[in-house]
Coordinates of C-alpha atoms (C1' of nucleotides) in Angstrom, one line a residue:
Chain A
M1 CA 159.9 118.4 63.3
K2 CA 162.4 119.9 60.9
N3 CA 161.4 122.6 58.6
Q4 CA 162.2 120.6 55.5
E5 CA 160.1 117.7 56.6
F6 CA 157.3 120.0 57.4
K7 CA 157.4 121.4 53.9
I8 CA 157.2 117.9 52.4
A9 CA 154.3 116.9 54.6
E10 CA 152.5 120.2 53.8
Q11 CA 153.0 119.5 50.1
K12 CA 151.7 116.0 50.3
T13 CA 148.6 117.0 52.3
K14 CA 147.7 119.7 49.9
Q15 CA 148.2 117.5 46.9
A16 CA 145.7 115.2 48.5
G17 CA 143.2 118.1 48.6
L18 CA 143.4 118.6 52.3
K19 CA 144.3 121.8 54.3
A20 CA 147.7 121.6 55.9
T21 CA 146.6 121.7 59.5
I22 CA 148.9 121.0 62.5
P23 CA 147.2 117.7 63.4
R24 CA 147.4 116.4 59.8
M25 CA 151.1 117.4 59.6
R26 CA 152.0 115.8 62.8
I27 CA 150.3 112.5 62.0
L28 CA 151.7 112.3 58.5
Q29 CA 155.2 113.0 59.8
L30 CA 154.9 110.5 62.5
L31 CA 154.0 107.8 60.0
E32 CA 156.7 108.9 57.6
N33 CA 159.6 109.2 60.0
S34 CA 159.0 106.2 62.2
Q35 CA 160.4 102.8 61.5
Q36 CA 157.1 101.4 62.7
R37 CA 154.8 100.7 59.7
H38 CA 151.6 99.6 61.3
W39 CA 149.6 101.8 63.7
S40 CA 146.3 101.6 65.5
A41 CA 144.6 104.9 66.2
E42 CA 145.5 104.5 69.9
D43 CA 149.2 103.9 68.9
V44 CA 149.2 107.2 67.1
Y45 CA 147.5 108.9 70.0
K46 CA 150.1 107.7 72.5
A47 CA 153.1 108.4 70.2
L48 CA 152.0 112.0 69.8
L49 CA 151.4 112.4 73.5
D50 CA 154.8 111.2 74.2
S51 CA 156.6 113.0 71.4
G52 CA 158.2 115.8 73.4
D53 CA 157.2 119.4 73.5
D54 CA 153.9 119.4 71.6
E55 CA 150.6 118.6 73.1
G56 CA 148.6 115.5 72.2
L57 CA 145.8 115.4 69.7
A58 CA 142.2 114.3 70.5
L59 CA 141.7 110.7 69.6
A60 CA 138.6 111.8 67.6
T61 CA 140.9 113.9 65.5
I62 CA 143.2 111.0 64.9
Y63 CA 140.4 108.9 63.6
R64 CA 139.1 111.7 61.4
V65 CA 142.5 112.4 60.0
L66 CA 143.4 108.8 59.3
T67 CA 140.0 108.3 57.7
Q68 CA 140.6 111.3 55.4
F69 CA 144.1 110.1 54.6
E70 CA 142.6 106.7 53.7
G71 CA 140.1 108.5 51.4
A72 CA 143.0 110.4 49.8
G73 CA 145.0 107.3 49.3
L74 CA 147.8 108.3 51.6
V75 CA 147.1 105.5 54.0
T76 CA 145.5 102.0 54.0
R77 CA 143.3 100.7 56.7
L78 CA 143.8 97.0 57.6
H79 CA 141.6 94.7 59.6
F80 CA 143.6 92.0 61.3
E81 CA 142.2 89.5 63.7
G82 CA 141.3 91.2 66.9
G83 CA 139.0 93.6 65.4
T84 CA 140.8 96.9 65.7
S85 CA 141.8 98.9 62.7
V86 CA 145.5 99.2 61.8
F87 CA 146.7 101.9 59.5
E88 CA 149.8 101.9 57.3
L89 CA 151.4 104.6 55.1
N90 CA 150.9 104.0 51.4
Q91 CA 154.4 104.0 50.0
G92 CA 155.4 101.8 47.2
A93 CA 153.3 99.0 45.9
H94 CA 150.5 96.7 47.2
H95 CA 151.6 93.9 49.5
D96 CA 150.2 91.3 51.8
H97 CA 151.0 90.5 55.4
L98 CA 152.6 87.8 57.6
I99 CA 151.6 88.3 61.2
C100 CA 153.4 86.6 64.1
I101 CA 150.8 85.5 66.7
K102 CA 153.5 85.4 69.4
C103 CA 155.3 88.6 69.1
G104 CA 152.9 90.6 67.0
K105 CA 155.5 91.4 64.3
I106 CA 154.1 92.2 60.9
E107 CA 156.1 91.4 57.8
E108 CA 155.1 92.5 54.4
F109 CA 155.4 90.4 51.2
F110 CA 154.4 90.5 47.6
D111 CA 153.9 87.5 45.3
E112 CA 153.3 87.9 41.7
A113 CA 151.9 84.4 41.2
I114 CA 149.3 84.9 44.0
E115 CA 148.2 88.2 42.5
K116 CA 147.8 86.7 39.1
R117 CA 145.8 83.8 40.4
Q118 CA 143.4 86.1 42.2
Q119 CA 142.8 88.0 39.0
A120 CA 142.2 84.8 37.1
I121 CA 139.6 83.7 39.8
A122 CA 137.8 87.0 39.6
K123 CA 137.8 87.0 35.9
K124 CA 136.3 83.5 35.8
K125 CA 133.5 84.7 38.1
N126 CA 133.1 88.0 36.3
F127 CA 133.9 89.8 39.5
D128 CA 135.6 93.2 39.5
I129 CA 138.2 93.4 42.2
T130 CA 138.4 96.7 44.0
D131 CA 140.7 95.5 46.8
H132 CA 142.0 92.4 48.5
C133 CA 144.0 91.4 51.5
L134 CA 145.9 88.2 52.3
H135 CA 146.9 87.7 56.0
I136 CA 149.0 84.8 57.0
Y137 CA 149.1 84.2 60.7
G138 CA 151.7 82.0 62.4
V139 CA 154.9 81.9 64.4
C140 CA 157.9 83.8 63.1
A141 CA 161.4 82.4 62.9
L142 CA 162.6 84.3 66.0
C143 CA 159.7 83.2 68.2
K144 CA 160.1 79.6 67.2
K145 CA 163.5 79.6 68.9
L146 CA 162.1 80.7 72.3
Chain B
M1 CA 113.8 70.7 65.3
K2 CA 113.5 67.1 64.4
N3 CA 114.6 64.4 66.8
Q4 CA 117.1 63.0 64.4
E5 CA 118.8 66.3 63.8
F6 CA 118.9 66.9 67.5
K7 CA 120.7 63.6 68.0
I8 CA 123.3 64.6 65.4
A9 CA 123.9 68.0 67.0
E10 CA 124.1 66.5 70.4
Q11 CA 126.7 64.0 69.2
K12 CA 128.8 66.7 67.6
T13 CA 128.7 68.9 70.6
K14 CA 129.8 66.2 72.9
Q15 CA 132.5 65.1 70.6
A16 CA 133.8 68.6 70.8
G17 CA 133.9 68.2 74.6
L18 CA 131.0 70.5 75.3
K19 CA 127.8 69.7 77.3
A20 CA 124.8 69.4 75.0
T21 CA 122.8 72.3 76.2
I22 CA 119.7 73.8 74.6
P23 CA 121.4 77.0 73.4
R24 CA 124.3 75.1 71.9
M25 CA 122.0 72.7 70.1
R26 CA 119.8 75.4 68.7
I27 CA 122.8 77.5 67.4
L28 CA 124.5 74.5 65.9
Q29 CA 121.3 73.3 64.2
L30 CA 120.6 76.8 62.9
L31 CA 124.1 76.9 61.3
E32 CA 123.7 73.4 59.9
N33 CA 120.2 73.6 58.5
S34 CA 120.3 77.1 57.0
Q35 CA 121.5 77.7 53.5
Q36 CA 123.1 80.9 54.9
R37 CA 126.7 80.2 55.5
H38 CA 127.9 83.5 57.1
W39 CA 126.5 84.8 60.3
S40 CA 127.1 87.7 62.7
A41 CA 126.2 87.1 66.3
E42 CA 123.3 89.5 65.7
D43 CA 122.2 87.5 62.8
V44 CA 122.0 84.4 64.9
Y45 CA 120.3 86.2 67.6
K46 CA 117.5 87.5 65.3
A47 CA 117.1 84.2 63.5
L48 CA 116.6 82.4 66.8
L49 CA 114.1 85.0 68.0
D50 CA 112.1 84.7 64.8
S51 CA 112.3 80.9 64.6
G52 CA 108.9 80.0 65.8
D53 CA 107.8 78.6 69.1
D54 CA 111.0 78.7 71.1
E55 CA 112.2 81.8 72.9
G56 CA 115.3 83.6 71.9
L57 CA 118.7 83.3 73.5
A58 CA 120.7 86.1 75.2
L59 CA 123.1 87.7 72.9
A60 CA 125.8 87.1 75.5
T61 CA 125.1 83.4 75.2
I62 CA 125.4 83.5 71.5
Y63 CA 128.8 85.1 71.7
R64 CA 129.9 82.6 74.4
V65 CA 128.7 79.6 72.4
L66 CA 130.2 80.8 69.1
T67 CA 133.5 81.4 70.8
Q68 CA 133.4 77.9 72.3
F69 CA 132.5 76.4 68.9
E70 CA 135.4 78.3 67.5
G71 CA 137.7 76.9 70.1
A72 CA 136.4 73.4 69.4
G73 CA 136.9 73.8 65.7
L74 CA 133.2 73.6 64.8
V75 CA 133.2 77.2 63.6
T76 CA 135.5 79.7 62.1
R77 CA 135.5 83.4 63.0
L78 CA 136.2 85.8 60.1
H79 CA 136.9 89.5 60.2
F80 CA 135.8 91.3 57.1
E81 CA 136.1 95.0 56.6
G82 CA 133.6 96.7 58.7
G83 CA 134.9 95.4 61.9
T84 CA 132.2 93.0 63.1
S85 CA 132.9 89.3 63.4
V86 CA 131.3 86.8 61.0
F87 CA 131.1 83.1 61.8
E88 CA 130.8 80.2 59.5
L89 CA 130.3 76.5 60.1
N90 CA 133.5 74.4 59.5
Q91 CA 132.4 71.9 57.0
G92 CA 134.8 70.6 54.4
A93 CA 138.0 72.1 53.6
H94 CA 139.6 75.5 54.0
H95 CA 138.6 78.2 51.5
D96 CA 138.9 81.9 50.9
H97 CA 136.3 84.6 50.2
L98 CA 135.1 86.9 47.5
I99 CA 132.9 89.7 49.0
C100 CA 130.7 91.9 46.9
I101 CA 130.8 95.4 48.2
K102 CA 127.5 96.3 46.7
C103 CA 125.1 93.4 47.7
G104 CA 127.2 91.9 50.5
K105 CA 127.2 88.4 48.9
I106 CA 130.0 86.2 50.1
E107 CA 131.3 83.6 47.7
E108 CA 133.8 80.9 48.7
F109 CA 136.7 79.6 46.6
F110 CA 139.7 77.5 46.9
D111 CA 142.8 77.7 44.8
E112 CA 145.6 75.1 45.1
A113 CA 148.2 77.4 43.5
I114 CA 147.6 80.2 46.0
E115 CA 147.8 77.8 48.9
K116 CA 151.1 76.4 47.6
R117 CA 152.6 79.8 47.1
Q118 CA 151.7 80.8 50.6
Q119 CA 153.5 77.7 52.0
A120 CA 156.5 78.4 49.9
I121 CA 156.7 82.0 51.1
A122 CA 156.3 80.9 54.7
K123 CA 159.0 78.2 54.3
K124 CA 161.4 80.7 52.8
K125 CA 161.0 83.0 55.9
N126 CA 161.0 80.0 58.3
F127 CA 157.5 81.0 59.4
D128 CA 155.0 78.4 60.8
I129 CA 151.6 79.1 59.4
T130 CA 148.7 78.5 61.8
D131 CA 146.0 80.2 59.8
H132 CA 145.5 82.5 56.9
C133 CA 142.7 84.4 55.2
L134 CA 142.4 85.9 51.7
H135 CA 139.5 88.3 51.2
I136 CA 138.9 89.7 47.8
Y137 CA 136.5 92.7 47.7
G138 CA 134.8 93.9 44.6
V139 CA 131.6 94.0 42.6
C140 CA 129.9 90.7 41.7
A141 CA 128.6 89.8 38.2
L142 CA 125.0 90.4 39.2
C143 CA 125.7 93.8 40.7
K144 CA 127.6 94.9 37.7
K145 CA 124.5 94.7 35.6
L146 CA 122.5 97.1 37.8
Chain C
dG1 C1' 124.6 66.8 93.9
dT2 C1' 128.1 69.3 91.5
dA3 C1' 130.0 71.7 88.2
dT4 C1' 129.0 74.3 84.4
dA5 C1' 126.0 77.2 81.4
dT6 C1' 122.6 80.8 80.9
dG7 C1' 120.1 85.4 81.3
dC8 C1' 120.3 89.8 82.5
dA9 C1' 122.4 94.0 83.2
dA10 C1' 126.4 96.5 83.3
dA11 C1' 131.0 97.3 81.7
dA12 C1' 134.7 97.6 78.4
dC13 C1' 136.4 98.9 74.2
dT14 C1' 136.7 101.0 69.6
dT15 C1' 134.9 104.3 66.6
dT16 C1' 131.7 108.1 65.4
dT17 C1' 129.2 112.4 66.0
dG18 C1' 127.3 117.1 67.8
dC19 C1' 128.6 121.4 68.8
dA20 C1' 131.2 125.4 70.2
dT21 C1' 135.6 127.2 69.2
dC22 C1' 139.7 127.8 66.6
dC23 C1' 142.6 127.8 62.5
dT24 C1' 143.9 127.9 57.5
dT25 C1' 143.4 130.1 53.3
Chain D
dA1 C1' 136.0 136.9 56.5
dA2 C1' 134.4 132.2 55.6
dG3 C1' 134.7 127.5 55.5
dG4 C1' 136.5 123.8 57.3
dA5 C1' 139.0 121.4 61.3
dT6 C1' 139.6 120.5 66.1
dG7 C1' 138.7 119.4 71.1
dC8 C1' 135.7 117.7 74.2
dA9 C1' 132.1 115.0 75.7
dA10 C1' 128.6 112.2 74.7
dA11 C1' 126.7 108.5 71.8
dA12 C1' 126.7 104.3 69.1
dG13 C1' 128.0 99.7 68.1
dT14 C1' 130.1 95.4 69.2
dT15 C1' 131.8 92.2 72.4
dT16 C1' 132.8 90.7 77.2
dT17 C1' 132.0 90.0 82.1
dG18 C1' 129.9 89.5 87.0
dC19 C1' 126.6 87.4 89.4
dA20 C1' 122.4 84.9 90.7
dT21 C1' 119.7 81.3 88.9
dA22 C1' 118.9 77.3 86.1
dT23 C1' 120.6 73.0 83.7
dA24 C1' 123.2 68.9 82.3
dC25 C1' 125.5 64.9 83.7

DNA sequence: GTATATGCAAAACTTTTGCATCCTT
DNA sequence: AAGGATGCAAAAGTTTTGCATATAC
């Protein structure tokens, strides 16, 4: 955890209206510095346990922090099939998900036409969209070869 | 539970490769004869408890039966935000969902253009779609007036 | 009659909460 | 110093499972 990175995380957390506590910093940095984009609470818990010199955090704290991050807009909570919550860092724009049912890989995509159609459907029904999610399940190119 | 309805349910269950047991018949008939389309396991449990002369079923049985129905293609299991599973009878074609976050109403819709775009996206990535779900959350026309 | 399904109770699993203690500001 | 955050353990909620008994074919 380099000093510079810590400063950035501290800044972001405070901007979000949250105190810059150690657990929040560690979770935010994990999400930002890992190439992994999608995390269950358990994933975060284990990653922090394994991550070297520091101690782990309580699982309850991880849930609390991720929920606060969600409220602050730093993170999005997704519900894939299987029931458990998956969290992803909010960076850049909205997108949807392709999930491989063999290897578990999650790919992100964005399609302007689909977004527009959704808005048109909502408009026709006089429905105010607050959120939406499109999850496409199937077998990815790599798994098809196996 | 009229005799005729029972026959139809029996037929469907057997066609699906399942024995025509009382719990399966009662659950299938509930799903087919109610105007309600979306059910949690708990919903089914309560509805069967309340439904007159018969006794209720064990919640475990309801989960088992709904899971078998899902496997047999009679029912689809959905995961909305909130974590609990919701089941709907498979009748007619695929569709997606608009969910009102105020009143909980679930509306179904189908959009050819969105389906086509999804296929195009999958094709480009060489991804074989097995399933997909599009959930749009927001406030419905009725709730907006309140 | 045999294999399968059900009921009941207990377990498994994810997520939340109460409370004493500790940390950030 | 004061309010909020954390850890721990316990609770809550949903879904699954083991096992003895009952049911369908």
